[in-house]
Amino acid sequence: MEAVAFLVGLVVGSGAMAWKARRQRRHWQRLLNQVPGDITQKDLSVQSQMRQALAHLSNRQAEAEAQLAMYEQVLELAPIGYVHVDGENHLLMFNREARSLLKVSDWTPGGDRLFLEVVRSYELDLLIQQTRYQQQSYHREWRFFPHAADADEIISQNPQTLKAYSLPLPDGDVGVFVENRQVLLELTQSRDRWMSDLAHELRTPLTSIQLVVETLVERLDGPMKGWVERLLPETQRLVSLVQDWLELSHLESQETLTTEPIHLQELIESVWQTLDPLAQQKSVGVRYRQSDELDQELVVEGDNSRLYRVFLNLLDNAIRYSPPGGTIHVQAQLISQPQSGDRVQIQVIDEGSGFAVADLPHVFERLYRGDPGRGRNAEAHSATTAPTSTGSGLGLAIVKQIVLAHRGTIHADNDPKTGGACLTLELPAASFS
């Protein structure tokens, strides 16, 4: 009886073992079916094929780890700073250039330190949070003041202008590239000082030359008068360039603004009256419109003469690049910002050829000349009319400086409806009339 029970148990146990073995082989086969066919030899047993697959995967993992280590080494030695934080703001990677730019010497890889514990930069932390929550790339330029333990160290460490570019990564991680803009800023300031000094030196002799040329135009006859008449607009252009540069220098010196409530529509109409003779040459009109939900006129807080210059430049450009018979659209709306104060957003839109995409980041730079095609289009449109103005290349730079002096913002884009240029500025709102 005991022998029978033993045999029955042996059979049941053997069957169970065989069932488990078949089940295991089927599981391995399913795994092998997911492996590319050229990795394993099909004439081998399942166990042998599995060992081959595991060996291959081990090699692939080693290759991936070696490649990752190479990329990390490249980032470590890159001439641009790189910072990588996880979803909880722990600092995962902090390459050599970033440590140098952000004045950090006590960080070691593999630690569990928070970003703000290592880097004392509120601006950079805000950029990281914004990127994580919005899941969009952003960039920011700011003045970085290194952390110092005492007053002597504060004096010895000069602040730097840095610019950061962020990108969202999986699992809430954020990567940030940081570059040093201090050298470029100093070169730009040096160039601007040199140009300002030159403009001061040229102002008096150019004014004298202009007076002489104007006098000669009135007194000469024949072929000589034609030559002098050709010289006059070029002289006026140089005088305008010098005056514009000097005005830009005055604005940068933080000249005090005389602010008052300004009715926006009245300001636009006043500027248009000045430009109306130029607009009539091309049969160009202007259309002012503010948000439908507003039943009162928008009022901004600003310096009347300075804002007059802003809209004079913007509308003059819009006329210059508008086709004959076109319309310039000026759209305004109130943007409520309880914490920082209400703002008035104004858009100046023309129906011309718009900006080249490559020019958009540079249109407010001094002496920057955009895509020649835009200029050629403007000339083609106005071939039968007198030119509106030659332009000094400083108009939009002056516009931006005035807007910044009013604690406002301005940026350029192309309007999706008209295809023309769209200049959008925001200014502090005053009160309704």
Short mmCIF file of C-alpha atoms in Angstrom, two decimals, residues 67-429:
data_model
loop_
_atom_site.label_atom_id
_atom_site.label_comp_id
_atom_site.label_asym_id
_atom_site.label_seq_id
_atom_site.Cartn_x
_atom_site.Cartn_y
_atom_site.Cartn_z
CA GLN A 67 27.48 55.83 -24.39
CA LEU A 68 25.69 57.56 -21.49
CA ALA A 69 29.02 58.03 -19.71
CA MET A 70 30.46 59.52 -22.90
CA TYR A 71 27.55 61.98 -23.23
CA GLU A 72 27.92 62.95 -19.58
CA GLN A 73 31.62 63.54 -20.15
CA VAL A 74 30.85 65.71 -23.18
CA LEU A 75 28.37 67.76 -21.13
CA GLU A 76 30.87 68.02 -18.28
CA LEU A 77 33.53 69.49 -20.59
CA ALA A 78 31.16 71.56 -22.76
CA PRO A 79 31.92 75.30 -23.05
CA ILE A 80 28.33 76.10 -22.02
CA GLY A 81 26.85 75.52 -18.58
CA TYR A 82 24.34 72.70 -18.05
CA VAL A 83 22.14 72.07 -15.01
CA HIS A 84 19.79 69.07 -14.57
CA VAL A 85 17.27 68.86 -11.73
CA ASP A 86 14.69 66.14 -11.02
CA GLY A 87 10.99 66.54 -10.32
CA GLU A 88 11.66 67.37 -6.66
CA ASN A 89 14.35 69.95 -7.46
CA HIS A 90 17.29 67.75 -6.48
CA LEU A 91 20.42 68.63 -8.42
CA LEU A 92 21.36 65.66 -10.64
CA MET A 93 23.98 67.19 -12.94
CA PHE A 94 26.00 70.36 -12.70
CA ASN A 95 28.80 70.59 -15.24
CA ARG A 96 32.09 72.41 -14.90
CA GLU A 97 31.09 75.54 -16.83
CA ALA A 98 27.85 75.89 -14.85
CA ARG A 99 29.78 75.60 -11.56
CA SER A 100 32.14 78.30 -12.78
CA LEU A 101 29.37 80.67 -13.95
CA LEU A 102 27.27 80.22 -10.80
CA LYS A 103 30.28 80.31 -8.45
CA VAL A 104 29.78 76.86 -6.88
CA SER A 105 32.73 74.84 -5.62
CA ASP A 106 31.27 72.45 -3.02
CA TRP A 107 29.05 70.23 -5.17
CA THR A 108 29.82 66.56 -5.84
CA PRO A 109 27.88 64.19 -8.14
CA GLY A 110 25.63 61.59 -6.57
CA GLY A 111 24.52 63.78 -3.69
CA ASP A 112 20.96 64.49 -2.64
CA ARG A 113 21.05 68.27 -2.37
CA LEU A 114 18.30 70.63 -3.46
CA PHE A 115 18.98 73.12 -6.24
CA LEU A 116 18.55 76.27 -4.11
CA GLU A 117 20.78 74.75 -1.46
CA VAL A 118 23.64 74.75 -3.98
CA VAL A 119 22.78 77.66 -6.29
CA ARG A 120 21.53 80.91 -4.78
CA SER A 121 19.64 82.20 -7.80
CA TYR A 122 15.95 82.97 -7.46
CA GLU A 123 15.72 83.86 -11.18
CA LEU A 124 17.06 80.48 -12.30
CA ASP A 125 14.83 78.61 -9.83
CA LEU A 126 11.80 80.51 -11.13
CA LEU A 127 12.72 79.54 -14.69
CA ILE A 128 12.95 75.87 -13.69
CA GLN A 129 9.56 75.95 -11.94
CA GLN A 130 7.93 77.70 -14.90
CA THR A 131 9.35 75.15 -17.33
CA ARG A 132 8.19 72.21 -15.22
CA TYR A 133 4.62 73.45 -14.73
CA GLN A 134 4.08 74.78 -18.26
CA GLN A 135 6.02 71.96 -19.99
CA GLN A 136 7.52 74.49 -22.40
CA SER A 137 11.00 75.77 -23.10
CA TYR A 138 11.80 79.27 -21.86
CA HIS A 139 14.78 81.59 -21.78
CA ARG A 140 15.73 84.32 -19.35
CA GLU A 141 18.53 86.86 -19.01
CA TRP A 142 19.36 88.26 -15.59
CA ARG A 143 22.06 89.85 -13.48
CA PHE A 144 23.60 87.19 -11.23
CA PHE A 145 25.06 88.25 -7.88
CA PRO A 146 27.22 85.46 -6.39
CA HIS A 147 26.55 84.41 -2.82
CA ALA A 148 29.17 85.69 -0.40
CA ALA A 149 29.87 84.95 3.25
CA ASP A 150 31.16 88.40 4.23
CA ALA A 151 31.39 91.98 2.99
CA ASP A 152 34.95 91.67 1.67
CA GLU A 153 33.94 88.73 -0.51
CA ILE A 154 30.92 90.66 -1.83
CA ILE A 155 33.18 93.51 -2.94
CA SER A 156 35.62 91.17 -4.69
CA GLN A 157 32.94 89.29 -6.65
CA ASN A 158 31.51 91.23 -9.57
CA PRO A 159 27.98 90.43 -10.77
CA GLN A 160 27.60 88.83 -14.19
CA THR A 161 24.94 88.92 -16.85
CA LEU A 162 23.80 85.35 -17.59
CA LYS A 163 21.24 83.87 -19.96
CA ALA A 164 19.54 80.51 -19.43
CA TYR A 165 17.61 78.28 -21.82
CA SER A 166 15.38 75.62 -20.24
CA LEU A 167 13.76 72.47 -21.62
CA PRO A 168 11.24 70.10 -20.00
CA LEU A 169 12.32 66.46 -19.57
CA PRO A 170 10.37 63.27 -18.62
CA ASP A 171 9.20 62.67 -15.02
CA GLY A 172 9.23 66.38 -14.17
CA ASP A 173 12.98 66.77 -14.73
CA VAL A 174 14.26 70.05 -16.20
CA GLY A 175 17.47 70.73 -18.09
CA VAL A 176 18.93 74.23 -18.29
CA PHE A 177 21.75 75.56 -20.47
CA VAL A 178 23.48 78.65 -19.08
CA GLU A 179 25.76 81.02 -20.99
CA ASN A 180 27.83 84.03 -19.95
CA ARG A 181 26.58 87.23 -21.60
CA GLN A 182 28.87 89.56 -19.67
CA VAL A 183 31.54 89.84 -22.38
CA LEU A 184 28.95 90.55 -25.05
CA LEU A 185 27.29 93.13 -22.80
CA GLU A 186 30.59 94.89 -22.16
CA LEU A 187 31.44 94.92 -25.87
CA THR A 188 28.00 96.34 -26.66
CA GLN A 189 28.37 99.03 -24.00
CA SER A 190 31.84 99.88 -25.29
CA ARG A 191 30.51 100.17 -28.84
CA ASP A 192 27.61 102.34 -27.71
CA ARG A 193 29.92 104.67 -25.77
CA TRP A 194 32.19 104.97 -28.79
CA MET A 195 29.24 105.73 -31.06
CA SER A 196 27.87 108.29 -28.59
CA ASP A 197 31.22 110.07 -28.43
CA LEU A 198 31.41 110.05 -32.22
CA ALA A 199 27.87 111.39 -32.52
CA HIS A 200 28.72 114.27 -30.18
CA GLU A 201 31.77 115.12 -32.29
CA LEU A 202 29.86 114.94 -35.57
CA ARG A 203 26.78 116.88 -34.54
CA THR A 204 28.18 120.39 -34.93
CA PRO A 205 30.10 119.95 -38.23
CA LEU A 206 27.21 118.04 -39.82
CA THR A 207 24.75 120.76 -38.83
CA SER A 208 27.08 123.33 -40.38
CA ILE A 209 27.36 121.28 -43.57
CA GLN A 210 23.58 120.97 -43.75
CA LEU A 211 23.15 124.76 -43.44
CA VAL A 212 25.72 125.35 -46.18
CA VAL A 213 24.06 122.83 -48.51
CA GLU A 214 20.62 124.35 -47.91
CA THR A 215 22.02 127.79 -48.71
CA LEU A 216 23.71 126.56 -51.90
CA VAL A 217 20.48 124.93 -53.12
CA GLU A 218 18.79 128.31 -53.05
CA ARG A 219 21.63 130.17 -54.80
CA LEU A 220 22.95 127.80 -57.47
CA ASP A 221 21.52 127.21 -60.92
CA GLY A 222 22.10 124.71 -63.68
CA PRO A 223 23.91 121.39 -63.28
CA MET A 224 25.58 122.40 -60.00
CA LYS A 225 22.20 122.85 -58.33
CA GLY A 226 21.25 119.27 -59.26
CA TRP A 227 24.38 117.91 -57.60
CA VAL A 228 23.73 119.90 -54.43
CA GLU A 229 20.09 118.80 -54.36
CA ARG A 230 21.28 115.19 -54.40
CA LEU A 231 23.66 115.97 -51.54
CA LEU A 232 20.98 117.55 -49.32
CA PRO A 233 18.95 114.40 -48.43
CA GLU A 234 22.13 112.45 -47.66
CA THR A 235 23.28 115.22 -45.34
CA GLN A 236 19.86 115.27 -43.66
CA ARG A 237 20.05 111.50 -43.20
CA LEU A 238 23.42 111.77 -41.44
CA VAL A 239 22.12 114.56 -39.21
CA SER A 240 19.06 112.45 -38.36
CA LEU A 241 21.28 109.46 -37.54
CA VAL A 242 23.40 111.54 -35.15
CA GLN A 243 20.34 113.05 -33.47
CA ASP A 244 18.70 109.66 -33.05
CA TRP A 245 21.83 108.17 -31.51
CA LEU A 246 22.16 111.07 -29.07
CA GLU A 247 18.51 110.69 -28.10
CA LEU A 248 19.06 106.99 -27.49
CA SER A 249 22.03 107.81 -25.25
CA HIS A 250 19.90 110.28 -23.28
CA LEU A 251 17.21 107.64 -22.79
CA GLU A 252 19.76 105.10 -21.55
CA SER A 253 21.07 107.57 -18.99
CA GLN A 254 17.71 107.08 -17.19
CA GLU A 255 16.40 110.50 -17.95
CA THR A 256 13.40 111.32 -15.74
CA LEU A 257 10.05 111.01 -17.48
CA THR A 258 7.27 113.51 -16.99
CA THR A 259 4.27 111.22 -16.72
CA GLU A 260 0.61 112.08 -16.95
CA PRO A 261 -2.65 110.35 -17.98
CA ILE A 262 -2.75 110.16 -21.79
CA HIS A 263 -5.86 109.29 -23.79
CA LEU A 264 -4.64 106.64 -26.19
CA GLN A 265 -7.02 107.34 -29.06
CA GLU A 266 -6.26 111.07 -28.97
CA LEU A 267 -2.53 110.32 -29.05
CA ILE A 268 -2.91 108.01 -32.08
CA GLU A 269 -5.02 110.59 -33.92
CA SER A 270 -2.48 113.33 -33.19
CA VAL A 271 0.37 111.22 -34.55
CA TRP A 272 -1.64 110.29 -37.64
CA GLN A 273 -2.29 113.94 -38.42
CA THR A 274 1.47 114.43 -38.61
CA LEU A 275 1.89 111.43 -40.92
CA ASP A 276 -1.25 112.02 -42.98
CA PRO A 277 0.56 113.68 -45.95
CA LEU A 278 2.81 110.60 -46.25
CA ALA A 279 -0.14 108.24 -45.88
CA GLN A 280 -2.13 110.07 -48.60
CA GLN A 281 0.68 109.51 -51.10
CA LYS A 282 -0.01 105.75 -50.84
CA SER A 283 -3.73 105.99 -49.98
CA VAL A 284 -3.03 104.23 -46.67
CA GLY A 285 -5.54 104.54 -43.84
CA VAL A 286 -5.55 103.76 -40.14
CA ARG A 287 -8.23 101.98 -38.11
CA TYR A 288 -8.22 102.27 -34.31
CA ARG A 289 -10.21 99.74 -32.32
CA GLN A 290 -10.35 98.88 -28.63
CA SER A 291 -11.97 95.90 -26.91
CA ASP A 292 -15.74 95.73 -27.32
CA GLU A 293 -16.31 95.16 -23.60
CA LEU A 294 -14.78 98.56 -22.80
CA ASP A 295 -17.25 101.44 -22.97
CA GLN A 296 -14.71 104.09 -21.97
CA GLU A 297 -11.56 105.33 -23.64
CA LEU A 298 -8.29 103.69 -22.65
CA VAL A 299 -5.85 105.89 -20.76
CA VAL A 300 -2.15 105.15 -20.26
CA GLU A 301 0.28 106.65 -17.78
CA GLY A 302 3.31 108.05 -19.57
CA ASP A 303 5.40 110.89 -20.92
CA ASN A 304 3.37 112.45 -23.73
CA SER A 305 6.30 113.59 -25.89
CA ARG A 306 8.11 110.26 -25.56
CA LEU A 307 5.05 108.15 -26.36
CA TYR A 308 4.31 110.46 -29.27
CA ARG A 309 7.75 109.51 -30.62
CA VAL A 310 6.99 105.81 -30.09
CA PHE A 311 3.81 105.84 -32.18
CA LEU A 312 5.34 108.21 -34.72
CA ASN A 313 8.06 105.64 -35.42
CA LEU A 314 5.70 102.66 -35.41
CA LEU A 315 3.11 104.22 -37.70
CA ASP A 316 5.77 105.68 -40.01
CA ASN A 317 7.23 102.17 -40.44
CA ALA A 318 3.75 100.76 -41.01
CA ILE A 319 3.08 103.32 -43.77
CA ARG A 320 6.43 102.61 -45.37
CA TYR A 321 5.81 98.86 -45.62
CA SER A 322 2.08 98.95 -46.40
CA PRO A 323 0.88 98.34 -49.98
CA PRO A 324 -0.99 101.16 -51.76
CA GLY A 325 -4.55 101.36 -50.47
CA GLY A 326 -3.69 99.30 -47.39
CA THR A 327 -4.97 99.77 -43.85
CA ILE A 328 -2.97 100.00 -40.64
CA HIS A 329 -4.76 98.44 -37.68
CA VAL A 330 -4.21 99.78 -34.16
CA GLN A 331 -5.88 97.49 -31.63
CA ALA A 332 -5.96 98.19 -27.88
CA GLN A 333 -7.26 96.31 -24.87
CA LEU A 334 -7.01 96.44 -21.10
CA ILE A 335 -5.16 93.61 -19.34
CA SER A 336 -6.11 93.28 -15.68
CA GLN A 337 -3.19 92.50 -13.37
CA PRO A 338 -4.31 93.11 -9.76
CA GLN A 339 -0.87 92.45 -8.28
CA SER A 340 1.33 94.55 -10.57
CA GLY A 341 -1.25 97.02 -11.88
CA ASP A 342 -3.42 97.07 -15.00
CA ARG A 343 -1.74 97.30 -18.39
CA VAL A 344 -2.86 98.55 -21.78
CA GLN A 345 -1.85 96.33 -24.69
CA ILE A 346 -1.53 98.03 -28.08
CA GLN A 347 -0.90 96.26 -31.38
CA VAL A 348 0.19 98.10 -34.54
CA ILE A 349 -0.42 95.84 -37.56
CA ASP A 350 0.30 96.60 -41.21
CA GLU A 351 -0.64 94.70 -44.38
CA GLY A 352 2.87 94.52 -45.82
CA SER A 353 5.18 91.56 -46.29
CA GLY A 354 6.01 91.15 -42.59
CA PHE A 355 9.35 90.36 -40.96
CA ALA A 356 11.59 87.52 -41.98
CA VAL A 357 11.55 84.92 -39.22
CA ALA A 358 15.34 85.19 -38.83
CA ASP A 359 15.01 88.96 -38.24
CA LEU A 360 12.45 88.81 -35.43
CA PRO A 361 14.95 88.46 -32.54
CA HIS A 362 16.98 91.41 -33.84
CA VAL A 363 14.52 94.07 -35.02
CA PHE A 364 15.07 96.22 -31.91
CA GLU A 365 18.87 96.17 -32.15
CA ARG A 366 20.72 99.35 -33.06
CA LEU A 367 21.53 99.83 -36.75
CA TYR A 368 20.09 96.40 -37.56
CA ARG A 369 18.88 96.09 -41.11
CA GLY A 370 16.32 93.39 -41.70
CA ASP A 371 15.59 91.18 -44.67
CA PRO A 372 16.26 93.19 -47.85
CA GLY A 373 13.16 91.61 -49.37
CA ARG A 374 10.95 93.54 -46.97
CA GLY A 375 12.63 96.76 -48.04
CA ARG A 376 12.33 95.88 -51.74
CA ASN A 377 8.65 95.14 -51.32
CA ALA A 378 8.16 98.51 -49.68
CA GLU A 379 10.01 100.23 -52.49
CA ALA A 380 7.95 98.39 -55.09
CA HIS A 381 4.72 99.44 -53.39
CA SER A 382 5.80 103.08 -53.31
CA ALA A 383 7.46 103.25 -56.72
CA THR A 384 5.01 105.89 -57.94
CA THR A 385 5.08 107.95 -54.75
CA ALA A 386 7.59 109.94 -52.82
CA PRO A 387 9.47 107.98 -50.18
CA THR A 388 8.21 108.29 -46.65
CA SER A 389 11.62 108.45 -44.94
CA THR A 390 15.07 107.08 -45.28
CA GLY A 391 15.35 105.79 -41.73
CA SER A 392 18.41 105.78 -39.50
CA GLY A 393 18.27 102.16 -38.35
CA LEU A 394 17.65 103.36 -34.79
CA GLY A 395 13.89 103.93 -34.83
CA LEU A 396 12.82 100.66 -33.22
CA ALA A 397 15.76 100.77 -30.80
CA ILE A 398 14.51 104.16 -29.60
CA VAL A 399 10.96 102.81 -29.39
CA LYS A 400 12.08 99.91 -27.19
CA GLN A 401 14.14 102.15 -24.91
CA ILE A 402 11.21 104.52 -24.37
CA VAL A 403 8.82 101.64 -23.68
CA LEU A 404 11.26 100.11 -21.17
CA ALA A 405 11.61 103.50 -19.47
CA HIS A 406 7.83 103.41 -18.94
CA ARG A 407 8.14 99.93 -17.31
CA GLY A 408 6.51 98.46 -20.41
CA THR A 409 7.30 95.68 -22.85
CA ILE A 410 7.40 95.41 -26.64
CA HIS A 411 7.94 92.55 -29.06
CA ALA A 412 7.69 91.97 -32.82
CA ASP A 413 5.86 89.26 -34.72
CA ASN A 414 3.92 88.71 -37.94
CA ASP A 415 0.15 88.93 -37.93
CA PRO A 416 -1.45 85.63 -39.04
CA LYS A 417 -4.41 87.41 -40.70
CA THR A 418 -2.75 90.21 -42.70
CA GLY A 419 0.70 88.63 -43.05
CA GLY A 420 2.21 91.99 -42.15
CA ALA A 421 4.31 93.10 -39.21
CA CYS A 422 2.70 93.19 -35.77
CA LEU A 423 4.34 95.28 -33.01
CA THR A 424 2.80 94.57 -29.60
CA LEU A 425 3.53 96.83 -26.64
CA GLU A 426 2.20 97.01 -23.12
CA LEU A 427 2.15 100.20 -21.05
CA PRO A 428 0.92 100.97 -17.53
CA ALA A 429 -2.75 101.90 -17.48
#
